[in-house]
Short mmCIF file of C-alpha atoms and ligand atoms in Angstrom, two decimals:
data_model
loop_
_atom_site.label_atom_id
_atom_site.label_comp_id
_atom_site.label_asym_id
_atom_site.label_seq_id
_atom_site.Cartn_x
_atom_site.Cartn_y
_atom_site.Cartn_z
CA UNK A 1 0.00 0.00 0.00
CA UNK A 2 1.19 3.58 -0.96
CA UNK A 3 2.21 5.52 1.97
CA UNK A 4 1.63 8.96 3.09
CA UNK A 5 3.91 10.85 2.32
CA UNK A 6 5.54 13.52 5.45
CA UNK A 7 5.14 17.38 5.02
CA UNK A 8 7.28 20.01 6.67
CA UNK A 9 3.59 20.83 9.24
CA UNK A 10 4.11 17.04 9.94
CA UNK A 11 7.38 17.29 11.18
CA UNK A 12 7.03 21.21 12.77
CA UNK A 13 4.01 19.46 15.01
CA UNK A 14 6.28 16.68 16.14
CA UNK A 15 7.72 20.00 18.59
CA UNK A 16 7.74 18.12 22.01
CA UNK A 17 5.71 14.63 20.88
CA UNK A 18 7.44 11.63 19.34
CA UNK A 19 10.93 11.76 18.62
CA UNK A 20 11.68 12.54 14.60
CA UNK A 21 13.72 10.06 13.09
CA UNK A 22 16.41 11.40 10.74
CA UNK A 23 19.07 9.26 8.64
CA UNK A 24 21.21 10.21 5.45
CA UNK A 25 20.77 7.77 2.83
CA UNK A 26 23.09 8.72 -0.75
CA UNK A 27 21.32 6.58 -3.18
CA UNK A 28 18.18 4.27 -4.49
CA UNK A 29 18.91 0.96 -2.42
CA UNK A 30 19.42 2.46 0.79
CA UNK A 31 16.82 5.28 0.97
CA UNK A 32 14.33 2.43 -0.09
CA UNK A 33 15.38 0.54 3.37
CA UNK A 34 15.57 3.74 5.10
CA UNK A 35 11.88 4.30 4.16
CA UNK A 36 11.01 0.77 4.48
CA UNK A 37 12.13 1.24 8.18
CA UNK A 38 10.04 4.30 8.44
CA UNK A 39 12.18 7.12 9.17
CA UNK A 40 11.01 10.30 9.21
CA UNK A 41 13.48 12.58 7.29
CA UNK A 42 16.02 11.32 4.83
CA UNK A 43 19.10 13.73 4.57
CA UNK A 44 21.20 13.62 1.28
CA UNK A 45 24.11 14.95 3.86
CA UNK A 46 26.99 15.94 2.08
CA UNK A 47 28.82 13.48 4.34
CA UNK A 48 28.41 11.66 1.02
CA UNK A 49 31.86 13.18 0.16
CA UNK A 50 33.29 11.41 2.34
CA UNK A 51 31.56 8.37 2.98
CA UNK A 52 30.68 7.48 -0.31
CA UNK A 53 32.84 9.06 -2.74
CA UNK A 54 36.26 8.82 -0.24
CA UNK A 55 37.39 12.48 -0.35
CA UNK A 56 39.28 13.81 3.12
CA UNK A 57 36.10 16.42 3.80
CA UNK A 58 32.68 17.81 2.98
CA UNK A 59 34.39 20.75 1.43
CA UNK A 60 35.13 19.39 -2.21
CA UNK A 61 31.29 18.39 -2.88
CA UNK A 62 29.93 20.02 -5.70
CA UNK A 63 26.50 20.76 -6.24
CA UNK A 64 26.06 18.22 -9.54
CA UNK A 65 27.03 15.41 -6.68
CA UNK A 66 24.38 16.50 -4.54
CA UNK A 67 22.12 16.62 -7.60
CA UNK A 68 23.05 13.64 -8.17
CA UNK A 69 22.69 11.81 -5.18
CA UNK A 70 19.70 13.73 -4.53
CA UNK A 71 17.69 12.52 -7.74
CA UNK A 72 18.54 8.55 -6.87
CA UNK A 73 17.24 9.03 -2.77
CA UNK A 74 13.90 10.44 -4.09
CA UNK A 75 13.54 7.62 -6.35
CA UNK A 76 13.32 5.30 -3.75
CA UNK A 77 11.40 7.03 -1.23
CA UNK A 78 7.39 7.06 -0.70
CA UNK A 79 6.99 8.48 2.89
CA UNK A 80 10.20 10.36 4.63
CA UNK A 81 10.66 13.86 3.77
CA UNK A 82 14.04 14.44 2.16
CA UNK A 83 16.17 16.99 2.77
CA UNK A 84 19.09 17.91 0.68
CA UNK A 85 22.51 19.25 1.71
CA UNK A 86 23.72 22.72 -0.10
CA UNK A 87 27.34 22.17 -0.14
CA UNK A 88 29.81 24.33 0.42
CA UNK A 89 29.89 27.92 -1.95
CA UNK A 90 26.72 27.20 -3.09
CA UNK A 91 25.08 29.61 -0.51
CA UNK A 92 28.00 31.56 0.95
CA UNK A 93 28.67 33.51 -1.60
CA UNK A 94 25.66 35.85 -2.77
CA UNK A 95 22.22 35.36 -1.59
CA UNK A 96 20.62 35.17 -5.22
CA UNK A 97 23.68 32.39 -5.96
CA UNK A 98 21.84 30.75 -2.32
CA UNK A 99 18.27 30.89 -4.14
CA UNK A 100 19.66 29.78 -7.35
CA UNK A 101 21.05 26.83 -6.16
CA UNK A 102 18.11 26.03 -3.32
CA UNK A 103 16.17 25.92 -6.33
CA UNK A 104 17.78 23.59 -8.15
CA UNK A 105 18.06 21.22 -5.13
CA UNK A 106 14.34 21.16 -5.11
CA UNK A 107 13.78 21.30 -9.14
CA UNK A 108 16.35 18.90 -10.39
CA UNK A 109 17.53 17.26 -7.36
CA UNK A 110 13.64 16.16 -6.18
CA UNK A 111 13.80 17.70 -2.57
CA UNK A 112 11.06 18.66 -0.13
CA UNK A 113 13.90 20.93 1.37
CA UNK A 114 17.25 21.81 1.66
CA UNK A 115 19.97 22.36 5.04
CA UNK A 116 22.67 24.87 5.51
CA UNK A 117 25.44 25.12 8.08
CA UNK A 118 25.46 28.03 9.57
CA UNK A 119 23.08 30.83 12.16
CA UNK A 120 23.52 34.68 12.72
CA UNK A 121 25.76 35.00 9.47
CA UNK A 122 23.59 32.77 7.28
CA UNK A 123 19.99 34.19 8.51
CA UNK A 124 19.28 36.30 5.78
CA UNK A 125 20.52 34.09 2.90
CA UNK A 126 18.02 31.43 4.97
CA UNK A 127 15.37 33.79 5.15
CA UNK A 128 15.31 34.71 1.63
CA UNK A 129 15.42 30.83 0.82
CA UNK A 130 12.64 30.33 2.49
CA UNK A 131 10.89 33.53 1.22
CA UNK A 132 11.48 31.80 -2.48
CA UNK A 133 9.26 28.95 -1.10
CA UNK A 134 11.91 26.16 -0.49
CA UNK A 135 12.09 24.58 3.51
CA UNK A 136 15.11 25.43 4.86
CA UNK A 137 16.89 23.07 7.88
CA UNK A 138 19.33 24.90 9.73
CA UNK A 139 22.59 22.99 11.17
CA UNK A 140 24.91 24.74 13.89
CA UNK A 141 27.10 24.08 16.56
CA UNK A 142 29.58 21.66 14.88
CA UNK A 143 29.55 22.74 11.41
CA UNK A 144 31.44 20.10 9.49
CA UNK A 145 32.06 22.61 6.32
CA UNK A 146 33.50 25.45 8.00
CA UNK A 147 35.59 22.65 10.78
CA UNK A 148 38.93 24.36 9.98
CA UNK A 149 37.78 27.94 11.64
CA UNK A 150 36.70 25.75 14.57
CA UNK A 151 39.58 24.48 15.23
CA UNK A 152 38.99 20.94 13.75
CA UNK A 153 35.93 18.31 14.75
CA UNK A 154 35.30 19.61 18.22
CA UNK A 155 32.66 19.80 20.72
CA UNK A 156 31.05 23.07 20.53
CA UNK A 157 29.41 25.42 23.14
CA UNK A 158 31.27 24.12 25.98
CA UNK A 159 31.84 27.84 28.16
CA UNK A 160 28.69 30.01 28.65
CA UNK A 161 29.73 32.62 25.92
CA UNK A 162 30.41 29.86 23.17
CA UNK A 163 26.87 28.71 25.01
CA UNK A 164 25.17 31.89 24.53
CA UNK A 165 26.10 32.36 20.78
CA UNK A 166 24.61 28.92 20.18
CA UNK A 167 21.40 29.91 21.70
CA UNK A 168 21.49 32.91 19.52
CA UNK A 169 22.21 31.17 16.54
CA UNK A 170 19.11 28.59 17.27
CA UNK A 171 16.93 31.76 17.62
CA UNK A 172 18.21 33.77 14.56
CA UNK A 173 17.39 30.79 12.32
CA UNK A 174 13.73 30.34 13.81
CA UNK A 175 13.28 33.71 13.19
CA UNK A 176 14.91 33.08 9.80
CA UNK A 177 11.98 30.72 8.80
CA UNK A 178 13.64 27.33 9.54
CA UNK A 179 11.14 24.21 9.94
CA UNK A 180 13.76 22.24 12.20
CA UNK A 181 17.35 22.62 13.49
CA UNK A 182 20.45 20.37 13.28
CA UNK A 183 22.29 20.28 16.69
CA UNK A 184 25.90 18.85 16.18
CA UNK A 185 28.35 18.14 18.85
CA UNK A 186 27.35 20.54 21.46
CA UNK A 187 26.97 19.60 25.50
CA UNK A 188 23.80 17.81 26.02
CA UNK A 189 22.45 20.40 28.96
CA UNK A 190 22.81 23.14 25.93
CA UNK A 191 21.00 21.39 23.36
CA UNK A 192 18.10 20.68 25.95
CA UNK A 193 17.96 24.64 26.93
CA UNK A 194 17.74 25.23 23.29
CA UNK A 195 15.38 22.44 22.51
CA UNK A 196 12.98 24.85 25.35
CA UNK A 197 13.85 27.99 23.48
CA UNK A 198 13.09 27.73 20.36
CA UNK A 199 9.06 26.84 18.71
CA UNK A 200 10.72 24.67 15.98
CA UNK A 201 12.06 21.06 16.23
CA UNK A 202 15.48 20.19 17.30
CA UNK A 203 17.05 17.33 15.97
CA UNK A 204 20.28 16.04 17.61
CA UNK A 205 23.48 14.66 16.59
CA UNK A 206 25.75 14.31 19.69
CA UNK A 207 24.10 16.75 21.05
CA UNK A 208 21.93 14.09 24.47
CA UNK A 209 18.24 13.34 24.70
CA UNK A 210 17.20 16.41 25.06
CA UNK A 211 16.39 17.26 21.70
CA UNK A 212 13.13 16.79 19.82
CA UNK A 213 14.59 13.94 17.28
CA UNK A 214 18.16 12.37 16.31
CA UNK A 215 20.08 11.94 12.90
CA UNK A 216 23.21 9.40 12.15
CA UNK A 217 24.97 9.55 8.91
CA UNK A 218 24.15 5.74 7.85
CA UNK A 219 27.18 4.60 7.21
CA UNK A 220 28.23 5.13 11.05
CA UNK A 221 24.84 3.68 11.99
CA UNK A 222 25.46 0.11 10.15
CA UNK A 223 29.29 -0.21 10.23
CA UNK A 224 30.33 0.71 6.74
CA UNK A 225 32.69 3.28 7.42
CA UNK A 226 35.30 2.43 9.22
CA UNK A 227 37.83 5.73 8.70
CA UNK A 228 36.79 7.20 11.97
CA UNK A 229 33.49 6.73 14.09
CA UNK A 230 32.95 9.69 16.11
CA UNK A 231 31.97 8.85 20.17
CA UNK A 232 28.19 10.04 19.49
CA UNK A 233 27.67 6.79 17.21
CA UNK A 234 26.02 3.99 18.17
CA UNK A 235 26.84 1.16 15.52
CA UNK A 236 23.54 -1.32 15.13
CA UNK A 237 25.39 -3.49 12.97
CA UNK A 238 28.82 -4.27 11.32
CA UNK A 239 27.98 -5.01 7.46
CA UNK A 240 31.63 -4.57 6.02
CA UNK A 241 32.23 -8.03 7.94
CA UNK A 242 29.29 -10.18 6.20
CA UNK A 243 29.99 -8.11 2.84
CA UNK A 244 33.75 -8.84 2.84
CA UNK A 245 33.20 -12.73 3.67
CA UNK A 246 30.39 -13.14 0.89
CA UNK A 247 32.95 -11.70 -2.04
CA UNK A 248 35.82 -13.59 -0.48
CA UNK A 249 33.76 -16.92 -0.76
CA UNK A 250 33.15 -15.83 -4.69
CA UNK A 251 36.39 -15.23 -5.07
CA UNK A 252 37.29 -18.55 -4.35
CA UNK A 253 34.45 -20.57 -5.57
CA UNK A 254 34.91 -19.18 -8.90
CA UNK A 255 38.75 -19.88 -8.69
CA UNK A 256 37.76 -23.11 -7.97
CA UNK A 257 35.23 -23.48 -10.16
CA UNK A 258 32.23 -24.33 -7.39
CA UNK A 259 30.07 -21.34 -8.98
CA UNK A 260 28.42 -21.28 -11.75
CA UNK A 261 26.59 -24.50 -11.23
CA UNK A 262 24.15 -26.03 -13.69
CA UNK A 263 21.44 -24.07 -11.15
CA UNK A 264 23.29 -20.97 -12.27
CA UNK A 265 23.45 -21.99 -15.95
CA UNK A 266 21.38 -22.33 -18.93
CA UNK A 267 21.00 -25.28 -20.58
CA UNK A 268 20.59 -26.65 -24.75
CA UNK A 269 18.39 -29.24 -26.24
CA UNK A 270 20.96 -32.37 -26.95
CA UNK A 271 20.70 -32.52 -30.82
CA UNK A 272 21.03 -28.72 -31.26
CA UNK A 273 24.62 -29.01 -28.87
CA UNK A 274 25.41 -31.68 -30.83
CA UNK A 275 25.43 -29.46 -33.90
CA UNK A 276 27.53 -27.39 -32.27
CA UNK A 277 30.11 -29.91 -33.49
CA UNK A 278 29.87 -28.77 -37.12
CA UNK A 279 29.75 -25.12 -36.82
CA UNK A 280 33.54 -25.21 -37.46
O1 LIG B 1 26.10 15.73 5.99
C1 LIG B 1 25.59 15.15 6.96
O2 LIG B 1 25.48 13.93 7.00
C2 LIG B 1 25.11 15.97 8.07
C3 LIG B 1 24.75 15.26 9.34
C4 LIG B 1 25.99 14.96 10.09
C5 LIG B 1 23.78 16.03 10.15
O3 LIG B 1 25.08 17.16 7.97
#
């Protein structure tokens, strides 16, 4: 049966009731699980870049990647709301460059919305975003894109000023329009006063319980990447094992020559192999 499919009021009204559920998913075979398991928001994070396509950061990804990645999620989706990363210089640069490429997320990429890093200094490229009609979710605290000027992949918001421009950021991008928040890395007693402040949804990512949902990149969640798994990950499985026994085991049946069997092959009626004899 065709299911409903989620709408940014769904997920605003979720504001202190269930949990929202939020995993990245980079193409057709995985957001189809990831819907089949009935998350609530799929993010086409730009952690592709590095989980996916092996570069060292999130700041090489182009916008054509996230197009591209972006068109395959939707295609396998029915009910989660997906959300689309802008990558890097695709919204810092000029706010009309910020619509322009918004747009295209949603146009060519199939989005219901897209997510920038970013709160004070970004507000008024988000609030023109979302004055073009495209959802906007904001992401602050640990901004993976920008990691450098934080002085690499750090907790943030640890001393009460650090705290305080946190909180401010959370409330600029509310005011901004934003349907939901990203909280990254930031002290779980923060992310809970902010989760109070704030009318619109907080999702979490090593940021405690406190917050109104959670989001994993994937690929941390089910043991795929195994570069570096940051201490906020839980891993729910270990797939690289299974996946790296089951091409090992080809590898040698087909050395051996125990696959293809004749259940694997197709077969010939006798007489016409037997005229196989004459072709030459
Ligand atoms: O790109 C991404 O996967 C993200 C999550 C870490 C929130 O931004």
């Amino acid at each position: 049966m065709q299911q409903k499919k989620l709408t940014i009021p769904d997920i605003r009204n979720r504001k202190n009731q269930t949990p929202i559920v939020e995993l990245t998913a980079y193409d057709y075979p995985w957001a189809r699980m990831v819907d089949a398991a009935g998350i609530d928001i799929i993010l086409v994070g730009d952690s592709l870049g590095m989980v996916v396509l092996g570069y060292p950061d999130t700041v090489c990804v182009t916008m054509e990647e996230m197009l591209h990645h972006s068109k395959a999620v939707v295609r396998g989706v029915e009910r989660a709301l997906v959300v689309t990363d802008m990558p890097f210089g695709s919204y810092n640069r000029s706010i009309p460059d910020a619509i322009d490429n918004a747009t295209r997320l949603l146009k060519e990429g199939h989005a219901d919305a897209v997510k920038l890093e970013g709160g004070v200094t970004m507000a008024a490229t988000v609030a023109a975003i979302v004055r073009a009609g495209i959802p906007v979710q904001g992401h602050i605290g640990l901004t993976p894109q920008t990691a450098t000027s934080l002085g690499g992949f750090k907790v943030q918001g640890k001393n009460a000023e650090a705290a305080r421009q946190l909180i401010d950021d959370a409330r600029a991008l509310e005011d901004a329009g934003c349907f939901s928040i990203v909280l990254e890395a930031i002290p779980a007693p923060l992310a809970e006063h902010i989760t109070r402040q704030v009318t619109i949804p907080t999702i979490g990512i090593g940021a405690g319980a406190g917050c109104d949902g959670q989001v994993l990149v994937i690929h941390d969640l089910v043991g795929l990447y195994d570069r570096f798994t940051p201490k906020f990950v839980k891993q729910y499985a270990r797939i690289n094992e299974p996946v790296v026994e089951a091409l090992t085991r080809y590898k040698e049946e087909v050395e051996n020559r125990t696959f293809p069997t004749e259940a694997h092959s197709f077969s010939m009626k006798a007489e016409e192999r037997d005229k196989l004899l004459d072709l030459y």
